[in-house]
CSV table of C-alpha atoms in Angstrom, one decimal:
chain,number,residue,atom,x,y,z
E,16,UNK,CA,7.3,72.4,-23.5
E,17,UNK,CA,8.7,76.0,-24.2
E,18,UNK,CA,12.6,76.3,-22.5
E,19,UNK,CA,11.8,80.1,-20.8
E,20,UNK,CA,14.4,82.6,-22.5
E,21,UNK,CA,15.0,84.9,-18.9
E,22,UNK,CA,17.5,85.2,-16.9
E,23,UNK,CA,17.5,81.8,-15.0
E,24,UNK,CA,15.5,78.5,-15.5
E,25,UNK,CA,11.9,78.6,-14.2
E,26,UNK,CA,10.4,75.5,-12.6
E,27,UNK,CA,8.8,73.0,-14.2
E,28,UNK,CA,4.8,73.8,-13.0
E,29,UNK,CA,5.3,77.5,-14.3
E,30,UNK,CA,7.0,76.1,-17.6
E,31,UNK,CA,4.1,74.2,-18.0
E,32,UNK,CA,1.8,76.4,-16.7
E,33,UNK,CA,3.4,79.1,-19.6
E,34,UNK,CA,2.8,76.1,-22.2
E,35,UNK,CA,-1.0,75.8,-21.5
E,36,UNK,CA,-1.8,79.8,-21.3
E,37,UNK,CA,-0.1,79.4,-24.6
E,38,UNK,CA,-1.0,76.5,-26.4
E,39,UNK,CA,-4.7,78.3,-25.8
E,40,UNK,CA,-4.4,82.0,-26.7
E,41,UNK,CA,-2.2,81.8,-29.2
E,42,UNK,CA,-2.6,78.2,-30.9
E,43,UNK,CA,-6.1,78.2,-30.1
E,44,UNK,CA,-6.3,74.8,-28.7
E,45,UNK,CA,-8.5,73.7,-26.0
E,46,UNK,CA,-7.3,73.5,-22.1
E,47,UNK,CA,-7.9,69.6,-21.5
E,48,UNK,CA,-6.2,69.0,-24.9
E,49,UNK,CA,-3.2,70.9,-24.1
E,50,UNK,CA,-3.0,69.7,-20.9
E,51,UNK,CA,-2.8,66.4,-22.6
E,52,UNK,CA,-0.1,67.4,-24.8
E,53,UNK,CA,2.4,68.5,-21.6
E,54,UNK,CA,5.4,65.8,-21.6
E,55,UNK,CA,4.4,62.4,-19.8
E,56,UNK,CA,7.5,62.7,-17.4
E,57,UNK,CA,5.6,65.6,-15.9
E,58,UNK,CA,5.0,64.9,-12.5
E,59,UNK,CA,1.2,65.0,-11.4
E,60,UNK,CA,1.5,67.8,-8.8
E,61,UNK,CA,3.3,69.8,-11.4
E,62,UNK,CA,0.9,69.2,-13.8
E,63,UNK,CA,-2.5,69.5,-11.6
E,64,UNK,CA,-0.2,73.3,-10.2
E,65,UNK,CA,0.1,74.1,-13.6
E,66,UNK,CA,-3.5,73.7,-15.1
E,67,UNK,CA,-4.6,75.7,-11.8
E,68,UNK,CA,-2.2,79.0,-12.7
E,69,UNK,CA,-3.2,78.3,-16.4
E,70,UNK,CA,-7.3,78.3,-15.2
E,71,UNK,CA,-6.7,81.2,-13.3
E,72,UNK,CA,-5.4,83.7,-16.0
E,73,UNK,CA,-7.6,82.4,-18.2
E,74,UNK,CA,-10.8,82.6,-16.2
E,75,UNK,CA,-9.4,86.4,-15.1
E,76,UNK,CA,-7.7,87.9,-17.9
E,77,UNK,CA,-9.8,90.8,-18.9
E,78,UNK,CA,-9.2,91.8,-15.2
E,79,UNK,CA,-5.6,91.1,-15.4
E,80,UNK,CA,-4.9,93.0,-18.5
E,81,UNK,CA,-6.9,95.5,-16.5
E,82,UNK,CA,-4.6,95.6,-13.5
E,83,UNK,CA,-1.3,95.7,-16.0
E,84,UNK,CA,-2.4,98.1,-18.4
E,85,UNK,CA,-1.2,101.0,-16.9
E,86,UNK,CA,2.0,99.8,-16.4
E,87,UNK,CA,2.8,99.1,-20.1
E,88,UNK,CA,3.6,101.7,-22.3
E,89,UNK,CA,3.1,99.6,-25.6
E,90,UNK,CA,2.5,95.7,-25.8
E,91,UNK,CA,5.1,93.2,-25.1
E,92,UNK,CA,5.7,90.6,-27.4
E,93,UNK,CA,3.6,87.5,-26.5
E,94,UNK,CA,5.7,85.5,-24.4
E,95,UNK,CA,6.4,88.8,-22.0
E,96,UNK,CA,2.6,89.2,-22.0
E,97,UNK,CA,2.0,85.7,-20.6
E,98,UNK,CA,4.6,85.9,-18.1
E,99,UNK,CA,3.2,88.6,-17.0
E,100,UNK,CA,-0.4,87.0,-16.9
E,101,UNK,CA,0.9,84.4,-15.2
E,102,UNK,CA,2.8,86.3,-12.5
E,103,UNK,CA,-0.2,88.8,-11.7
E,104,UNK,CA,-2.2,85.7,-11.5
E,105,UNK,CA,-0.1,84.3,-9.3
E,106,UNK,CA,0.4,87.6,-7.0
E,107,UNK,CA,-3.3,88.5,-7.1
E,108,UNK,CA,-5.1,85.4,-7.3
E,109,UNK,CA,-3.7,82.6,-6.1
E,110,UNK,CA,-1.6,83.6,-2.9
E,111,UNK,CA,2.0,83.4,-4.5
E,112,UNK,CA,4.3,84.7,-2.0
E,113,UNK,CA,5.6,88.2,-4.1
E,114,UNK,CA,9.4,87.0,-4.3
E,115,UNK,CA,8.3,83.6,-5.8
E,116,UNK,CA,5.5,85.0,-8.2
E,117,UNK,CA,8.2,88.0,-9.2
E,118,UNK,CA,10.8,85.8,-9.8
E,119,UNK,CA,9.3,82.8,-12.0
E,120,UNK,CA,7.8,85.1,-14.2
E,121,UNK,CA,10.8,86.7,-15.0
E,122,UNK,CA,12.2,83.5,-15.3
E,123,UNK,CA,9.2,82.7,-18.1
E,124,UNK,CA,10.0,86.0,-20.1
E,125,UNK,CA,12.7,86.3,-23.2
E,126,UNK,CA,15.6,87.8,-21.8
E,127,UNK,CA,14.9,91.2,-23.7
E,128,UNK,CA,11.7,91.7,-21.7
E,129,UNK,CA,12.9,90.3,-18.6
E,130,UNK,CA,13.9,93.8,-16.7
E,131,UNK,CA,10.2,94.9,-17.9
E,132,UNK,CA,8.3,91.9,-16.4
E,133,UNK,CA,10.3,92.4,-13.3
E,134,UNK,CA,9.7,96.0,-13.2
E,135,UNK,CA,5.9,95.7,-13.6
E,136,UNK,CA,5.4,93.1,-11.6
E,137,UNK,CA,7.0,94.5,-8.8
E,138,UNK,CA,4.6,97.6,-9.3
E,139,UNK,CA,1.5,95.0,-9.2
E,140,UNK,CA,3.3,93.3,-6.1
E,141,UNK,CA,3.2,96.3,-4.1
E,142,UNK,CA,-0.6,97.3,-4.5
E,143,UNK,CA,-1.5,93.5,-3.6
E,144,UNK,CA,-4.9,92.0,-4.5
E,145,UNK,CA,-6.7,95.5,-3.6
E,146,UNK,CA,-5.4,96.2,-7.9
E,147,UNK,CA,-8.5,94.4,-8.1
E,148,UNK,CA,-10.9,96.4,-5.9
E,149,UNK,CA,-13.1,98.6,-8.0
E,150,UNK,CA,-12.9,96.6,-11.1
E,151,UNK,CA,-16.0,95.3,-12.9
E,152,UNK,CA,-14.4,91.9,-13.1
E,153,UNK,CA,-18.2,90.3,-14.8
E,154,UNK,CA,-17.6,92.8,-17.5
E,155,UNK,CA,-14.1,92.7,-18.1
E,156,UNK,CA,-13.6,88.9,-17.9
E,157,UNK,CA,-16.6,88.0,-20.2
E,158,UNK,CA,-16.6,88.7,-24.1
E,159,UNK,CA,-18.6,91.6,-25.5
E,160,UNK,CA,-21.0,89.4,-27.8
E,161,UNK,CA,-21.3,86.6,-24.8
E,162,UNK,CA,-22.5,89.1,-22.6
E,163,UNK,CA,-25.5,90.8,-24.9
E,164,UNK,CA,-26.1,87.2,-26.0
E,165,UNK,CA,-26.6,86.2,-22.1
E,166,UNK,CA,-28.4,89.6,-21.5
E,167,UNK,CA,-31.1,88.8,-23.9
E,168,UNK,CA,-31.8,85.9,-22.6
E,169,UNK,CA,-31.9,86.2,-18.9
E,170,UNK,CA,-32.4,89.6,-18.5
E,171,UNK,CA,-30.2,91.1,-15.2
E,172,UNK,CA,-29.3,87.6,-14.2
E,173,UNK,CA,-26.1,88.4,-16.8
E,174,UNK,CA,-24.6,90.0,-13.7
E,175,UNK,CA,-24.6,86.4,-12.0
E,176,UNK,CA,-23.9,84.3,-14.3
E,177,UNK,CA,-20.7,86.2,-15.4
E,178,UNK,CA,-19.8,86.4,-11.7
E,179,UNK,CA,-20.2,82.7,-11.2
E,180,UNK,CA,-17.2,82.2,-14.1
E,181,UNK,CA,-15.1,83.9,-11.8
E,182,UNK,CA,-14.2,81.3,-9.4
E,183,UNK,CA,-13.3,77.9,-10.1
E,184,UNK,CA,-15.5,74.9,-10.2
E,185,UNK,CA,-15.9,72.4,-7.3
E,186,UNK,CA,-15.2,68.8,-8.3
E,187,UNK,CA,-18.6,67.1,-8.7
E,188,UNK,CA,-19.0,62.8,-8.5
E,189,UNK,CA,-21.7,60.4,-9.2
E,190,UNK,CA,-21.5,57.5,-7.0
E,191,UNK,CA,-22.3,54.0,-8.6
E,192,UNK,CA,-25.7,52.7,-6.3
E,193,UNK,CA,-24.5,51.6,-3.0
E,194,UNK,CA,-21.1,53.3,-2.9
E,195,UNK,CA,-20.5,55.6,0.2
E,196,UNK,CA,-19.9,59.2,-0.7
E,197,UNK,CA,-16.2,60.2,0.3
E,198,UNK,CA,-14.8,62.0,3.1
E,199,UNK,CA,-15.6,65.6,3.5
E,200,UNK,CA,-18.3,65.6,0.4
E,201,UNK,CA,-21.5,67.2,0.5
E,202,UNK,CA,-24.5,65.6,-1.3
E,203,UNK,CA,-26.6,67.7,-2.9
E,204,UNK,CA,-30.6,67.6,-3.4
E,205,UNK,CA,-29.7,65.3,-6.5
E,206,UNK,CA,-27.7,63.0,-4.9
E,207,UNK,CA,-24.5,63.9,-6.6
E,208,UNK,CA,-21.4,64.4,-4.1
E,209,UNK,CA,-19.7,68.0,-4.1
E,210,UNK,CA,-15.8,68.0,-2.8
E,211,UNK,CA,-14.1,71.2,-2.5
E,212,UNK,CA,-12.4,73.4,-5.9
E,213,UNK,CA,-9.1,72.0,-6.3
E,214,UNK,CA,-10.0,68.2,-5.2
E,215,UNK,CA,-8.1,66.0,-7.5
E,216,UNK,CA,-10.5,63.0,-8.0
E,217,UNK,CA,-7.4,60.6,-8.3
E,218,UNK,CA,-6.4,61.4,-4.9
E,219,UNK,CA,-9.9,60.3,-3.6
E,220,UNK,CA,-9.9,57.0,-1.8
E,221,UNK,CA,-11.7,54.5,-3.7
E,222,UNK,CA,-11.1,56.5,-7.7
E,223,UNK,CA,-9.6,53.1,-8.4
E,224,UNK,CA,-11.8,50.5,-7.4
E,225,UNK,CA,-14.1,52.4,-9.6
E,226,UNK,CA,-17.2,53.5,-7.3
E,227,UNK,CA,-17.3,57.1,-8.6
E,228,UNK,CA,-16.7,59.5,-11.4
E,229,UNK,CA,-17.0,63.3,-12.1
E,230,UNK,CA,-19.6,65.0,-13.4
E,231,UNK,CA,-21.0,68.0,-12.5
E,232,UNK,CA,-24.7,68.3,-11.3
E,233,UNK,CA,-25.8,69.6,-13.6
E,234,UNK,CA,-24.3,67.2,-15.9
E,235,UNK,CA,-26.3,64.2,-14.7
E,236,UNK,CA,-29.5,65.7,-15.2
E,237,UNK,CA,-30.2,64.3,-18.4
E,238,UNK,CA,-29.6,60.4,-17.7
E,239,UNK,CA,-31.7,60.7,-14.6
E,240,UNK,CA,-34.8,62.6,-16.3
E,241,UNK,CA,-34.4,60.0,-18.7
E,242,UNK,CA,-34.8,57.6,-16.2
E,243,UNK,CA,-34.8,54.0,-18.2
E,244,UNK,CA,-36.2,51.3,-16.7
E,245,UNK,CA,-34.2,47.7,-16.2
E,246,UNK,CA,-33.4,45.9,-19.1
E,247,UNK,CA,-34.8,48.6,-21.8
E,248,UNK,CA,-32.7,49.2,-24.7
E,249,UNK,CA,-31.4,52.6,-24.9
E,250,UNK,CA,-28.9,54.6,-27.1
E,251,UNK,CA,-26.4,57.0,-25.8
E,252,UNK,CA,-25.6,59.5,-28.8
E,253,UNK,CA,-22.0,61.6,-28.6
E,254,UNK,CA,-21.1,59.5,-25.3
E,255,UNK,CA,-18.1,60.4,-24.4
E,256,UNK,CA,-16.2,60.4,-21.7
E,257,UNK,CA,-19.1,58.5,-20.7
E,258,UNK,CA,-20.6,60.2,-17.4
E,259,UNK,CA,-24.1,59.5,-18.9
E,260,UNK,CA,-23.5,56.3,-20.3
E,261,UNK,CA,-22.1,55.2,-16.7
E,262,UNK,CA,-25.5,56.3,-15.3
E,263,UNK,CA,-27.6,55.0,-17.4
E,264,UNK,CA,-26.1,51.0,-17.5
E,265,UNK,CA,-26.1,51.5,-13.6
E,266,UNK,CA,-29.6,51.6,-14.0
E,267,UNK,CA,-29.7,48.6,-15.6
E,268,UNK,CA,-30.4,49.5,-18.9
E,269,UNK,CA,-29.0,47.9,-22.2
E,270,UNK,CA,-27.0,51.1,-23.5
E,271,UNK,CA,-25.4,51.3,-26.7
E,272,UNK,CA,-22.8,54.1,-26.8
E,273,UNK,CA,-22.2,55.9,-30.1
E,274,UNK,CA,-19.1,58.1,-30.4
E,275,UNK,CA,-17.8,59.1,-33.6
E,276,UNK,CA,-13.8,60.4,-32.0
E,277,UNK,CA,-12.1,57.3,-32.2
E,278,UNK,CA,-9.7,59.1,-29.1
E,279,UNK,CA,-12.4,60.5,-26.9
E,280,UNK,CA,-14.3,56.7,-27.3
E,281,UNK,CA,-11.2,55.2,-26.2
E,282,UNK,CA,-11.4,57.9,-23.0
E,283,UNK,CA,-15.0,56.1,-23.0
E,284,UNK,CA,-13.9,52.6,-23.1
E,285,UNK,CA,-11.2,53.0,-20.2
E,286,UNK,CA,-14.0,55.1,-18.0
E,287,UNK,CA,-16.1,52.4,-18.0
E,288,UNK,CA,-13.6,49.4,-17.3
E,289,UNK,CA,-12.2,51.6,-14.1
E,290,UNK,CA,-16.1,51.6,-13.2
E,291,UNK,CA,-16.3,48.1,-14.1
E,292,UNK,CA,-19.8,48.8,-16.2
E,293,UNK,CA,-20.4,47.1,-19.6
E,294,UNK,CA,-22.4,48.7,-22.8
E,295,UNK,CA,-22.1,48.2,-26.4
E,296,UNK,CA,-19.9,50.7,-27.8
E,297,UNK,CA,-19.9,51.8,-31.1
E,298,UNK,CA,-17.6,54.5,-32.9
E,299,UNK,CA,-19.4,56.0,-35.8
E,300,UNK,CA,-21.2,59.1,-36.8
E,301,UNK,CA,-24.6,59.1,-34.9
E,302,UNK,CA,-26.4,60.6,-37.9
E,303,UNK,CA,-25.8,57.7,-40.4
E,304,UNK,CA,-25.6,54.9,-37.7
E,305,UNK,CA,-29.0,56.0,-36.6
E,306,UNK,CA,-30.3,55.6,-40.4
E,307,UNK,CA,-29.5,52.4,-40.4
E,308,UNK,CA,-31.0,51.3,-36.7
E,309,UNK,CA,-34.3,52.9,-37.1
E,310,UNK,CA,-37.3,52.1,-34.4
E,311,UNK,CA,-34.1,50.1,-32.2
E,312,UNK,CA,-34.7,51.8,-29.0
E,313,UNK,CA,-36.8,52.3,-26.0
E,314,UNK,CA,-35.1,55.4,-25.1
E,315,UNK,CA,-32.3,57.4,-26.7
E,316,UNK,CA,-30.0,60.3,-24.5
E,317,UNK,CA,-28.7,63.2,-26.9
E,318,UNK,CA,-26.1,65.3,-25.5
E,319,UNK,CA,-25.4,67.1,-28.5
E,320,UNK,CA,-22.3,69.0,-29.2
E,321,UNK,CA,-22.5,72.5,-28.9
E,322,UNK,CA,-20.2,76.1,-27.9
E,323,UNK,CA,-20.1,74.5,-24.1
E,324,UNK,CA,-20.8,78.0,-22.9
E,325,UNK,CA,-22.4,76.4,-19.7
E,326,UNK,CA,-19.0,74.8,-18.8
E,327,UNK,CA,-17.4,77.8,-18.4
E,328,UNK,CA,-16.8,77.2,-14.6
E,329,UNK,CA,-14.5,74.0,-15.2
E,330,UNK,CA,-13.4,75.2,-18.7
E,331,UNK,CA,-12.3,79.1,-18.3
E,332,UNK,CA,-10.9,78.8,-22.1
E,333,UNK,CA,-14.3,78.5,-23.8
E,334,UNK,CA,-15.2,82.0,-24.0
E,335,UNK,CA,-11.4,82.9,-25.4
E,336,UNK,CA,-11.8,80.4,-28.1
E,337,UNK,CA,-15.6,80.8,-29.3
E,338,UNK,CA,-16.9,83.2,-31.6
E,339,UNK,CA,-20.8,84.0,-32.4
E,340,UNK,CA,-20.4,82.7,-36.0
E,341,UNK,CA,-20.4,79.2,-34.1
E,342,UNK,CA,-23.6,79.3,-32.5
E,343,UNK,CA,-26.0,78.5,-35.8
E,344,UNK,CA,-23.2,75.8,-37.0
E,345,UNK,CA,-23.7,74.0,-34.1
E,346,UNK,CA,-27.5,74.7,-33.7
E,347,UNK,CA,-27.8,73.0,-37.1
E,348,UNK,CA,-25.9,70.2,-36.4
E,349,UNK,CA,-27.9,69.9,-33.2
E,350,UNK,CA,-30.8,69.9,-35.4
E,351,UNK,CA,-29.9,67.2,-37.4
E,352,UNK,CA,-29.2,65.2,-34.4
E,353,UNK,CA,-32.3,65.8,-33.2
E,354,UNK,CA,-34.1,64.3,-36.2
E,355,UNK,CA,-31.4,61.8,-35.9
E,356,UNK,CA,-32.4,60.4,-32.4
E,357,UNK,CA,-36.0,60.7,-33.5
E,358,UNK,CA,-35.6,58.1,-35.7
E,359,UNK,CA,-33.9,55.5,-33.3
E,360,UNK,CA,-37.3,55.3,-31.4
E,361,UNK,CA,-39.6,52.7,-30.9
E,362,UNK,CA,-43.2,53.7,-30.7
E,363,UNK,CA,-43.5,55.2,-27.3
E,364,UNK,CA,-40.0,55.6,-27.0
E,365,UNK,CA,-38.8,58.2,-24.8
E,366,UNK,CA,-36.2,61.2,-26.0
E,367,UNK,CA,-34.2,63.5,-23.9
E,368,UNK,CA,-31.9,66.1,-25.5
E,369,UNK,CA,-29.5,68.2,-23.9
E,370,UNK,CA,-27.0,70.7,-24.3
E,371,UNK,CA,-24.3,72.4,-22.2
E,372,UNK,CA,-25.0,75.8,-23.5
E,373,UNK,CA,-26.1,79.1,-22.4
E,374,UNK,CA,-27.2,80.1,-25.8
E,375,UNK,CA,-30.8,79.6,-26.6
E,376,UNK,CA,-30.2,79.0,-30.2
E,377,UNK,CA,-29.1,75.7,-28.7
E,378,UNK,CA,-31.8,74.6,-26.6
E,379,UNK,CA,-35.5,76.6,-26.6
E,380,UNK,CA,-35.1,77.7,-30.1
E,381,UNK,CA,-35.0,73.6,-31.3
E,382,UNK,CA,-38.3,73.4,-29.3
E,383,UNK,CA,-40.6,74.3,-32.0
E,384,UNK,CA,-39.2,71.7,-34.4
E,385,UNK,CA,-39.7,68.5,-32.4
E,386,UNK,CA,-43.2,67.9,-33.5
E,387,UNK,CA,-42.7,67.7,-37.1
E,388,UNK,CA,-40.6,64.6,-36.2
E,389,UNK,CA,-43.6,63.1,-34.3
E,390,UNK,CA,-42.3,63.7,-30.8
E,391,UNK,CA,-44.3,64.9,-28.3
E,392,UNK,CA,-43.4,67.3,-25.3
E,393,UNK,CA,-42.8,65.0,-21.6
E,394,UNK,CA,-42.7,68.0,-19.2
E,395,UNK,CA,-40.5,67.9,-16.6
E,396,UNK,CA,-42.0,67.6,-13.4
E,397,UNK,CA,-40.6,69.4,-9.7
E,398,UNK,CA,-40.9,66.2,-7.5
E,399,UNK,CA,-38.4,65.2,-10.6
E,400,UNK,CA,-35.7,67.9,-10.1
E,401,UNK,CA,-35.8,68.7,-6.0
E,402,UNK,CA,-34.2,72.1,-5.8
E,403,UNK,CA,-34.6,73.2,-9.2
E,404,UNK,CA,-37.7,73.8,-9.0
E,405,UNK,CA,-37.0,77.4,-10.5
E,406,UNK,CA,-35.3,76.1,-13.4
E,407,UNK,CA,-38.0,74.5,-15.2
E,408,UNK,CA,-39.2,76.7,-17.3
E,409,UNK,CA,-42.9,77.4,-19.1
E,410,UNK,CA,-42.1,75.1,-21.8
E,411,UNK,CA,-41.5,72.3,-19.0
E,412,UNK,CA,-37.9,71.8,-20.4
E,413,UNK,CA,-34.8,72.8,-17.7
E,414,UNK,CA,-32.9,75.2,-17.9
E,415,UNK,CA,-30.0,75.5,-15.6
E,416,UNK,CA,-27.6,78.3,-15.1
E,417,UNK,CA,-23.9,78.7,-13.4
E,418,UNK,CA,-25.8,81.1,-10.6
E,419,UNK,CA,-28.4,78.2,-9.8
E,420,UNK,CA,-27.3,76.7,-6.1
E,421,UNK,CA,-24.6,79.9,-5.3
E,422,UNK,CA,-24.8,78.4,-2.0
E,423,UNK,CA,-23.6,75.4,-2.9
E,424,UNK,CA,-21.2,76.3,-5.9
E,425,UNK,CA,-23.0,76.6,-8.5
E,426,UNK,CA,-23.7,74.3,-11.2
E,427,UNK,CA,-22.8,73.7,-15.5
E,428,UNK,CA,-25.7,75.7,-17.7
E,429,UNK,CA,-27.2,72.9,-19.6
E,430,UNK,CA,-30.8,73.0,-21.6
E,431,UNK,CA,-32.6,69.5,-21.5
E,432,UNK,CA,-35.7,68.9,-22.9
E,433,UNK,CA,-37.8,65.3,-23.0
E,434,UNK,CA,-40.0,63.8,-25.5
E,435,UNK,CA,-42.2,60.5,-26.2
E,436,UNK,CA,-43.1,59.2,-29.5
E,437,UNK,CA,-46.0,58.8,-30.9
């Protein structure tokens, strides 16, 4: 973790904090992977403060910049702009008592820039969180090419789903059959429990006995539409962390879990042991594995990779770190996946494929190649999705956006689409 250069030592959530904005904008890593990276002797509330300043000026900063333009004559160099991102977020955002928020950032820039910081700051201090009034935060906070891309798609509801990436995700759990929903939760129309932004599951009584995991709604759409019956044999393509796995073994299926990251299966393998659930796990490239297990499976769950542009709630960074060029890559491999899973059917066998995207090159547009590979459309029914009826769409796939269930929080953008064999 970065030493800050200013004039006194900041505190170790804000050092960290400094590390994660950084490890993301300017290394281009991933949030959850630099949040893995922070030094193990880290303590937990440090680390879960940090990863909530570090959300918060990414989620915001085409608002922040906004809000410190004016200030700046010319550009700082990059660790004076973070600092300053962080303090703003702090001051504006997150409640940070002014002397505190002033203070650490200063503390965070090179010693150079720290009378600037200070100086700015100070400035953003003083006009409080109304900097923000009159700003078109849905604009400024989403990328230029995401938002035409969304617009095309959906029309006005742009507005909404932008807005909905503005405020952080509440922490969403699927309860293993019998288990009481905790304290305070509020179970939604498909059974999964909904505990306030800013829950840390580990903190939940019961997270280690293993009766619950997280996983947003939206998330465990899939396994349920896929609904296998006991003792049917079923493949699990690109498992992990293993939400969907842990679903569909609970049902009593015989799953067998393919993951080709030898790290995130590992994440798989432990998820399942604190949940005390068993399937066959196998770490390989689902494409060639499923050459070689052809006609093997009652039923077969695809959640394919993809840009994970309908995780922006929970994952602020994934709009910073995507460009349009990546959309077709992962389309095609999507494709190929597709035809991949296809194969792994039995006669009858049933197929649902899903992705956590927003784009449609990732989920309608690989509608009108399914029945070359012998697969037939299973519409979605409502009595299937309560509350969602909306989100099923002509095609009788689901689509599901972050604006669905504003009353309730929201949920993940995902595209899922179901399918029998011939």
């Amino acid at each position: 973790m970065r030493q800050a250069a200013g004039s006194m030592p900041s505190n170790p959530t804000r050092s960290a904090a400094f590390a994660l904005v950084t490890a993301v904008l300017e290394r281009r890593r991933a949030l959850d992977e630099a949040l893995d990276a922070l030094p193990g002797s880290l303590q937990p509330r440090d680390r879960a403060a940090a990863h909530r300043i570090a959300a918060a000026v990414l989620r915001r900063l085409g608002s922040l910049d906004a809000v410190l333009e004016p200030y700046l004559r010319r550009e700082p160099s990059p660790p004076a702009t973070q600092a300053l991102r962080i303090g703003a977020a702090e001051l504006l955002l997150l409640g940070t008592p002014a002397h505190a928020a002033v203070a650490e950032a200063v503390a965070l820039a090179p010693r150079p820039f720290a009378g600037l910081v200070n100086a700015v700051l100070r400035k953003v201090a003083a006009e409080g969180p109304a900097a923000l009034e009159g700003l078109d935060a849905a604009r400024l906070d989403t990328p230029i090419w995401l938002w035409s891309a969304w617009h095309a798609a959906y029309g006005p509801k742009v507005r909404a789903i932008a807005e909905a990436h503005t405020r952080p995700a509440p922490l969403d759990l699927s309860l293993l059959p019998g288990v009481a929903a905790p304290e305070g939760a509020e179970i939604l129309p498909n059974g999964t429990a909904r505990m306030a932004p800013g829950t840390r599951i580990t903190d939940i009584p019961g997270f280690a006995e293993g009766g619950f995991w997280a996983q947003d709604a939206a998330a465990s759409l899939p396994a349920r539409l896929l609904a296998p019956s006991v003792g049917q044999r079923v493949a699990d393509l690109c498992a992990a962390p293993g939400g969907k796995t842990a679903q569909l073994v609970a049902a009593g299926a015989k799953v067998t879990a393919v993951e080709k990251d030898p790290h995130r299966a590992s994440r798989l393998r432990e998820n399942l042991a604190r949940l005390k659930l068993d399937a066959e796990l196998v770490v390989a490239d689902a494409i060639p594995w499923a050459a070689e297990h052809r006609g093997a499976f009652d039923a077969v769950l695809l959640d394919a990779p993809c840009t994970a542009t309908g995780t922006i709630r929970r994952h602020p960074e994934v709009p910073l770190l995507r460009r349009p060029k990546d959309v077709p890559k992962l389309a095609a491999t999507q494709a190929a996946l597709i035809e991949a899973a296809a194969g792994l059917l039995a006669p009858g066998g049933r197929l649902v494929v899903a992705t956590c995207s927003l784009q449609p090159e990732e989920g309608e547009a690989h509608l009108a190649r399914t029945a070359a590979l012998g697969l037939v459309p299973d519409p979605v029914r409502p009595e299937e999705v309560p509350g969602l009826e909306e989100a099923i769409t002509a095609q009788g796939a689901l689509r599901t956006r972050p604006d669905l269930w504003a009353d309730k929080g929201g949920m993940d953008g995902f595209f899922i689409s179901r399918f029998r064999r011939d």
